[in-house]
Each structure stands twice: as C-alpha cells, then as structure tokens.
C-alpha cells in the first residue's frame, strides 16, 4: 500500500513540476519585443517635437539624452548624439 501511494505521489509531483516549468517558460520576453518597446518609446518622446530638438527620457532606470531625428519611415525618433572624434 505504501509503495502505491508513494508512486502516485511521485507521479503527481512530477506532473505539477512540469506544468510549473512550462508556464514559466512562456513569460520570457524576446529581444525583438524589447527592441520594439524601446523604439515605440523613442518615437513617443519625439511626439509634438521638432527635428533637432533636444530630448531626454528614462527607460528602466537609465536616463537617455539625444535629439529628435527622422527615421527610415520619415517619423521623428530619438537619436543619441554622435560620439566625439578626437
């Protein structure tokens, strides 16, 4: 009797663990989703701004400074300043 109960408990525990692992795997965000969110935020920052206007925004605790420049689609998007050449 103990053997049957132990086997049933072990099998049910393994099933629950597999469901937990499968559920956790679904919540990972891909790099493209993060990139798209960042691009949308960069375009939102430049909404109602003029080309070349200085803007700054905060994303995940990091402050970004730059200007609004047209992207490949012709819409204004945040662009960081070019690095200084020495």
mmCIF file of N, CA and C in Angstrom:
data_model
loop_
_atom_site.group_PDB
_atom_site.id
_atom_site.type_symbol
_atom_site.label_atom_id
_atom_site.label_comp_id
_atom_site.label_asym_id
_atom_site.label_seq_id
_atom_site.Cartn_x
_atom_site.Cartn_y
_atom_site.Cartn_z
ATOM 1 N N UNK A 1 0.818 -1.192 0.000
ATOM 2 C CA UNK A 1 0.000 0.000 0.000
ATOM 3 C C UNK A 1 0.867 1.264 0.000
ATOM 4 N N UNK A 2 1.915 1.249 0.849
ATOM 5 C CA UNK A 2 2.806 2.409 0.900
ATOM 6 C C UNK A 2 3.479 2.633 -0.455
ATOM 7 N N UNK A 3 3.834 1.568 -1.118
ATOM 8 C CA UNK A 3 4.514 1.638 -2.407
ATOM 9 C C UNK A 3 3.616 2.309 -3.455
ATOM 10 N N UNK A 4 2.355 1.957 -3.495
ATOM 11 C CA UNK A 4 1.413 2.535 -4.465
ATOM 12 C C UNK A 4 1.205 4.021 -4.163
ATOM 13 N N UNK A 5 1.038 4.357 -2.895
ATOM 14 C CA UNK A 5 0.840 5.764 -2.508
ATOM 15 C C UNK A 5 2.080 6.593 -2.841
ATOM 16 N N UNK A 6 3.252 6.041 -2.614
ATOM 17 C CA UNK A 6 4.492 6.748 -2.918
ATOM 18 C C UNK A 6 4.645 6.975 -4.415
ATOM 19 N N UNK A 7 4.308 5.970 -5.225
ATOM 20 C CA UNK A 7 4.376 6.116 -6.680
ATOM 21 C C UNK A 7 3.383 7.164 -7.169
ATOM 22 N N UNK A 8 2.167 7.143 -6.645
ATOM 23 C CA UNK A 8 1.145 8.116 -7.050
ATOM 24 C C UNK A 8 1.572 9.533 -6.671
ATOM 25 N N UNK A 9 2.115 9.682 -5.475
ATOM 26 C CA UNK A 9 2.588 10.990 -5.031
ATOM 27 C C UNK A 9 3.748 11.476 -5.904
ATOM 28 N N UNK A 10 4.668 10.598 -6.230
ATOM 29 C CA UNK A 10 5.822 10.972 -7.065
ATOM 30 C C UNK A 10 5.382 11.388 -8.463
ATOM 31 N N UNK A 11 4.466 10.644 -9.039
ATOM 32 C CA UNK A 11 3.991 10.970 -10.391
ATOM 33 C C UNK A 11 3.244 12.301 -10.393
ATOM 34 N N UNK A 12 2.389 12.525 -9.399
ATOM 35 C CA UNK A 12 1.654 13.792 -9.353
ATOM 36 C C UNK A 12 2.601 14.963 -9.111
ATOM 37 N N UNK A 13 3.628 14.758 -8.308
ATOM 38 C CA UNK A 13 4.605 15.815 -8.071
ATOM 39 C C UNK A 13 5.376 16.148 -9.344
ATOM 40 N N UNK A 14 5.750 15.135 -10.108
ATOM 41 C CA UNK A 14 6.453 15.363 -11.372
ATOM 42 C C UNK A 14 5.561 16.100 -12.368
ATOM 43 N N UNK A 15 4.287 15.757 -12.408
ATOM 44 C CA UNK A 15 3.348 16.458 -13.306
ATOM 45 C C UNK A 15 3.220 17.929 -12.928
ATOM 46 N N UNK A 16 3.082 18.212 -11.658
ATOM 47 C CA UNK A 16 2.972 19.604 -11.206
ATOM 48 C C UNK A 16 4.243 20.394 -11.517
ATOM 49 N N UNK A 17 5.389 19.766 -11.352
ATOM 50 C CA UNK A 17 6.649 20.444 -11.646
ATOM 51 C C UNK A 17 6.767 20.751 -13.138
ATOM 52 N N UNK A 18 6.308 19.840 -13.989
ATOM 53 C CA UNK A 18 6.390 20.085 -15.429
ATOM 54 C C UNK A 18 5.457 21.222 -15.843
ATOM 55 N N UNK A 19 4.278 21.315 -15.242
ATOM 56 C CA UNK A 19 3.362 22.419 -15.547
ATOM 57 C C UNK A 19 3.952 23.752 -15.104
ATOM 58 N N UNK A 20 4.592 23.769 -13.961
ATOM 59 C CA UNK A 20 5.206 25.000 -13.459
ATOM 60 C C UNK A 20 6.326 25.439 -14.382
ATOM 61 N N UNK A 21 7.150 24.506 -14.836
ATOM 62 C CA UNK A 21 8.254 24.840 -15.730
ATOM 63 C C UNK A 21 7.731 25.333 -17.072
ATOM 64 N N UNK A 22 6.712 24.704 -17.609
ATOM 65 C CA UNK A 22 6.152 25.114 -18.903
ATOM 66 C C UNK A 22 5.527 26.495 -18.802
ATOM 67 N N UNK A 23 4.893 26.807 -17.704
ATOM 68 C CA UNK A 23 4.279 28.120 -17.516
ATOM 69 C C UNK A 23 5.351 29.205 -17.386
ATOM 70 N N UNK A 24 6.425 28.922 -16.699
ATOM 71 C CA UNK A 24 7.487 29.909 -16.523
ATOM 72 C C UNK A 24 8.195 30.205 -17.836
ATOM 73 N N UNK A 25 8.295 29.242 -18.716
ATOM 74 C CA UNK A 25 8.990 29.434 -19.985
ATOM 75 C C UNK A 25 8.235 30.381 -20.905
ATOM 76 N N UNK A 26 6.930 30.499 -20.772
ATOM 77 C CA UNK A 26 6.143 31.347 -21.651
ATOM 78 C C UNK A 26 6.326 32.829 -21.370
ATOM 79 N N UNK A 27 6.750 33.204 -20.193
ATOM 80 C CA UNK A 27 6.806 34.605 -19.805
ATOM 81 C C UNK A 27 8.098 35.311 -20.189
ATOM 82 N N UNK A 28 9.002 34.634 -20.844
ATOM 83 C CA UNK A 28 10.242 35.271 -21.273
ATOM 84 C C UNK A 28 9.947 36.233 -22.415
ATOM 85 N N UNK A 29 10.549 37.426 -22.379
ATOM 86 C CA UNK A 29 10.373 38.378 -23.477
ATOM 87 C C UNK A 29 11.555 38.249 -24.423
ATOM 88 N N UNK A 30 11.263 38.318 -25.675
ATOM 89 C CA UNK A 30 12.324 38.198 -26.663
ATOM 90 C C UNK A 30 12.993 39.555 -26.881
ATOM 91 N N UNK A 31 14.144 39.521 -27.518
ATOM 92 C CA UNK A 31 14.875 40.759 -27.788
ATOM 93 C C UNK A 31 14.101 41.662 -28.744
ATOM 94 N N UNK A 32 13.347 41.069 -29.664
ATOM 95 C CA UNK A 32 12.589 41.894 -30.611
ATOM 96 C C UNK A 32 11.456 42.623 -29.914
ATOM 97 N N UNK A 33 10.807 41.978 -28.914
ATOM 98 C CA UNK A 33 9.755 42.664 -28.159
ATOM 99 C C UNK A 33 10.338 43.827 -27.379
ATOM 100 N N UNK A 34 11.492 43.626 -26.757
ATOM 101 C CA UNK A 34 12.142 44.698 -26.013
ATOM 102 C C UNK A 34 12.562 45.808 -26.958
ATOM 103 N N UNK A 35 13.094 45.443 -28.123
ATOM 104 C CA UNK A 35 13.521 46.440 -29.103
ATOM 105 C C UNK A 35 12.326 47.244 -29.609
ATOM 106 N N UNK A 36 11.199 46.573 -29.879
ATOM 107 C CA UNK A 36 10.004 47.264 -30.350
ATOM 108 C C UNK A 36 9.459 48.211 -29.285
ATOM 109 N N UNK A 37 9.481 47.809 -28.031
ATOM 110 C CA UNK A 37 9.020 48.672 -26.953
ATOM 111 C C UNK A 37 9.913 49.907 -26.842
ATOM 112 N N UNK A 38 11.212 49.707 -26.988
ATOM 113 C CA UNK A 38 12.161 50.820 -26.908
ATOM 114 C C UNK A 38 11.955 51.772 -28.091
ATOM 115 N N UNK A 39 11.738 51.235 -29.294
ATOM 116 C CA UNK A 39 11.509 52.066 -30.473
ATOM 117 C C UNK A 39 10.228 52.871 -30.323
ATOM 118 N N UNK A 40 9.171 52.248 -29.814
ATOM 119 C CA UNK A 40 7.909 52.953 -29.608
ATOM 120 C C UNK A 40 8.087 54.084 -28.603
ATOM 121 N N UNK A 41 8.846 53.845 -27.552
ATOM 122 C CA UNK A 41 9.100 54.880 -26.555
ATOM 123 C C UNK A 41 9.913 56.020 -27.161
ATOM 124 N N UNK A 42 10.899 55.690 -27.993
ATOM 125 C CA UNK A 42 11.716 56.714 -28.629
ATOM 126 C C UNK A 42 10.874 57.590 -29.555
ATOM 127 N N UNK A 43 9.897 57.002 -30.229
ATOM 128 C CA UNK A 43 9.027 57.781 -31.102
ATOM 129 C C UNK A 43 8.039 58.609 -30.276
ATOM 130 N N UNK A 44 7.584 58.063 -29.156
ATOM 131 C CA UNK A 44 6.645 58.779 -28.287
ATOM 132 C C UNK A 44 7.302 60.002 -27.670
ATOM 133 N N UNK A 45 8.576 59.898 -27.332
ATOM 134 C CA UNK A 45 9.308 61.021 -26.738
ATOM 135 C C UNK A 45 9.365 62.195 -27.718
ATOM 136 N N UNK A 46 9.461 61.908 -29.003
ATOM 137 C CA UNK A 46 9.590 62.959 -30.013
ATOM 138 C C UNK A 46 8.241 63.420 -30.569
ATOM 139 N N UNK A 47 7.146 62.896 -30.025
ATOM 140 C CA UNK A 47 5.826 63.328 -30.478
ATOM 141 C C UNK A 47 5.637 64.809 -30.134
ATOM 142 N N UNK A 48 5.185 65.591 -31.085
ATOM 143 C CA UNK A 48 4.966 67.036 -30.950
ATOM 144 C C UNK A 48 6.274 67.802 -30.711
ATOM 145 N N UNK A 49 7.372 67.253 -31.176
ATOM 146 C CA UNK A 49 8.671 67.943 -31.104
ATOM 147 C C UNK A 49 9.114 68.260 -32.522
ATOM 148 N N UNK A 50 10.111 69.110 -32.626
ATOM 149 C CA UNK A 50 10.662 69.476 -33.932
ATOM 150 C C UNK A 50 11.980 68.745 -34.149
ATOM 151 N N UNK A 51 12.347 68.622 -35.421
ATOM 152 C CA UNK A 51 13.596 67.960 -35.754
ATOM 153 C C UNK A 51 14.767 68.719 -35.147
ATOM 154 N N UNK A 52 15.664 67.978 -34.518
ATOM 155 C CA UNK A 52 16.842 68.572 -33.905
ATOM 156 C C UNK A 52 16.628 69.046 -32.481
ATOM 157 N N UNK A 53 15.402 68.968 -31.980
ATOM 158 C CA UNK A 53 15.117 69.417 -30.614
ATOM 159 C C UNK A 53 15.697 68.430 -29.607
ATOM 160 N N UNK A 54 16.294 68.953 -28.539
ATOM 161 C CA UNK A 54 16.943 68.146 -27.515
ATOM 162 C C UNK A 54 15.885 67.512 -26.617
ATOM 163 N N UNK A 55 15.975 66.194 -26.393
ATOM 164 C CA UNK A 55 15.034 65.475 -25.527
ATOM 165 C C UNK A 55 15.795 64.517 -24.624
ATOM 166 N N UNK A 56 15.147 64.126 -23.542
ATOM 167 C CA UNK A 56 15.691 63.089 -22.669
ATOM 168 C C UNK A 56 14.519 62.270 -22.140
ATOM 169 N N UNK A 57 14.771 60.986 -21.885
ATOM 170 C CA UNK A 57 13.748 60.110 -21.321
ATOM 171 C C UNK A 57 14.401 59.045 -20.469
ATOM 172 N N UNK A 58 13.598 58.439 -19.629
ATOM 173 C CA UNK A 58 14.071 57.429 -18.700
ATOM 174 C C UNK A 58 13.488 56.077 -19.091
ATOM 175 N N UNK A 59 14.328 55.061 -19.211
ATOM 176 C CA UNK A 59 13.872 53.706 -19.525
ATOM 177 C C UNK A 59 14.592 52.726 -18.620
ATOM 178 N N UNK A 60 13.847 52.038 -17.784
ATOM 179 C CA UNK A 60 14.375 51.047 -16.837
ATOM 180 C C UNK A 60 15.510 51.623 -15.982
ATOM 181 N N UNK A 61 15.319 52.828 -15.508
ATOM 182 C CA UNK A 61 16.282 53.442 -14.603
ATOM 183 C C UNK A 61 17.480 54.092 -15.267
ATOM 184 N N UNK A 62 17.511 54.138 -16.589
ATOM 185 C CA UNK A 62 18.626 54.748 -17.312
ATOM 186 C C UNK A 62 18.108 55.994 -18.023
ATOM 187 N N UNK A 63 18.798 57.118 -17.857
ATOM 188 C CA UNK A 63 18.407 58.368 -18.496
ATOM 189 C C UNK A 63 19.129 58.502 -19.834
ATOM 190 N N UNK A 64 18.362 58.683 -20.902
ATOM 191 C CA UNK A 64 18.906 58.825 -22.247
ATOM 192 C C UNK A 64 18.734 60.265 -22.708
ATOM 193 N N UNK A 65 19.779 60.864 -23.257
ATOM 194 C CA UNK A 65 19.744 62.217 -23.809
ATOM 195 C C UNK A 65 20.073 62.142 -25.292
ATOM 196 N N UNK A 66 19.397 62.971 -26.078
ATOM 197 C CA UNK A 66 19.647 62.991 -27.510
ATOM 198 C C UNK A 66 18.744 63.982 -28.206
ATOM 199 N N UNK A 67 18.617 63.836 -29.508
ATOM 200 C CA UNK A 67 17.788 64.738 -30.301
ATOM 201 C C UNK A 67 16.762 63.931 -31.094
ATOM 202 N N UNK A 68 15.765 64.632 -31.603
ATOM 203 C CA UNK A 68 14.750 64.006 -32.451
ATOM 204 C C UNK A 68 15.197 64.129 -33.904
ATOM 205 N N UNK A 69 15.327 62.994 -34.555
ATOM 206 C CA UNK A 69 15.737 62.948 -35.957
ATOM 207 C C UNK A 69 14.780 62.039 -36.716
ATOM 208 N N UNK A 70 14.583 62.282 -38.023
ATOM 209 C CA UNK A 70 13.697 61.397 -38.795
ATOM 210 C C UNK A 70 14.305 60.002 -38.951
ATOM 211 N N UNK A 71 13.456 58.980 -38.822
ATOM 212 C CA UNK A 71 13.917 57.604 -39.010
ATOM 213 C C UNK A 71 13.703 57.187 -40.463
ATOM 214 N N UNK A 72 13.841 55.904 -40.762
ATOM 215 C CA UNK A 72 13.712 55.411 -42.140
ATOM 216 C C UNK A 72 12.300 55.607 -42.701
ATOM 217 N N UNK A 73 11.304 55.724 -41.827
ATOM 218 C CA UNK A 73 9.919 55.907 -42.263
ATOM 219 C C UNK A 73 9.501 57.369 -42.290
ATOM 220 N N UNK A 74 10.425 58.268 -41.976
ATOM 221 C CA UNK A 74 10.138 59.694 -42.016
ATOM 222 C C UNK A 74 9.542 60.259 -40.741
ATOM 223 N N UNK A 75 9.350 59.440 -39.726
ATOM 224 C CA UNK A 75 8.812 59.926 -38.450
ATOM 225 C C UNK A 75 9.964 60.295 -37.526
ATOM 226 N N UNK A 76 9.705 61.270 -36.654
ATOM 227 C CA UNK A 76 10.746 61.677 -35.721
ATOM 228 C C UNK A 76 10.937 60.608 -34.650
ATOM 229 N N UNK A 77 12.204 60.322 -34.374
ATOM 230 C CA UNK A 77 12.562 59.311 -33.387
ATOM 231 C C UNK A 77 13.788 59.795 -32.623
ATOM 232 N N UNK A 78 13.877 59.424 -31.361
ATOM 233 C CA UNK A 78 15.027 59.771 -30.536
ATOM 234 C C UNK A 78 16.295 59.173 -31.131
ATOM 235 N N UNK A 79 17.337 59.982 -31.212
ATOM 236 C CA UNK A 79 18.654 59.510 -31.644
ATOM 237 C C UNK A 79 19.694 60.033 -30.659
ATOM 238 N N UNK A 80 20.567 59.160 -30.184
ATOM 239 C CA UNK A 80 21.617 59.629 -29.282
ATOM 240 C C UNK A 80 22.618 60.486 -30.046
ATOM 241 N N UNK A 81 23.324 61.365 -29.350
ATOM 242 C CA UNK A 81 24.303 62.191 -30.048
ATOM 243 C C UNK A 81 25.462 61.351 -30.579
ATOM 244 N N UNK A 82 26.044 61.810 -31.657
ATOM 245 C CA UNK A 82 27.196 61.115 -32.244
ATOM 246 C C UNK A 82 28.401 61.241 -31.307
ATOM 247 N N UNK A 83 29.224 60.216 -31.214
ATOM 248 C CA UNK A 83 30.398 60.302 -30.343
ATOM 249 C C UNK A 83 31.403 61.323 -30.879
ATOM 250 N N UNK A 84 32.119 61.948 -29.957
ATOM 251 C CA UNK A 84 33.128 62.931 -30.341
ATOM 252 C C UNK A 84 34.335 62.227 -30.933
ATOM 253 N N UNK A 85 34.843 62.763 -32.016
ATOM 254 C CA UNK A 85 36.054 62.199 -32.619
ATOM 255 C C UNK A 85 37.246 63.048 -32.224
ATOM 256 N N UNK A 86 38.297 62.397 -31.784
ATOM 257 C CA UNK A 86 39.481 63.159 -31.369
ATOM 258 C C UNK A 86 40.675 62.875 -32.227
#
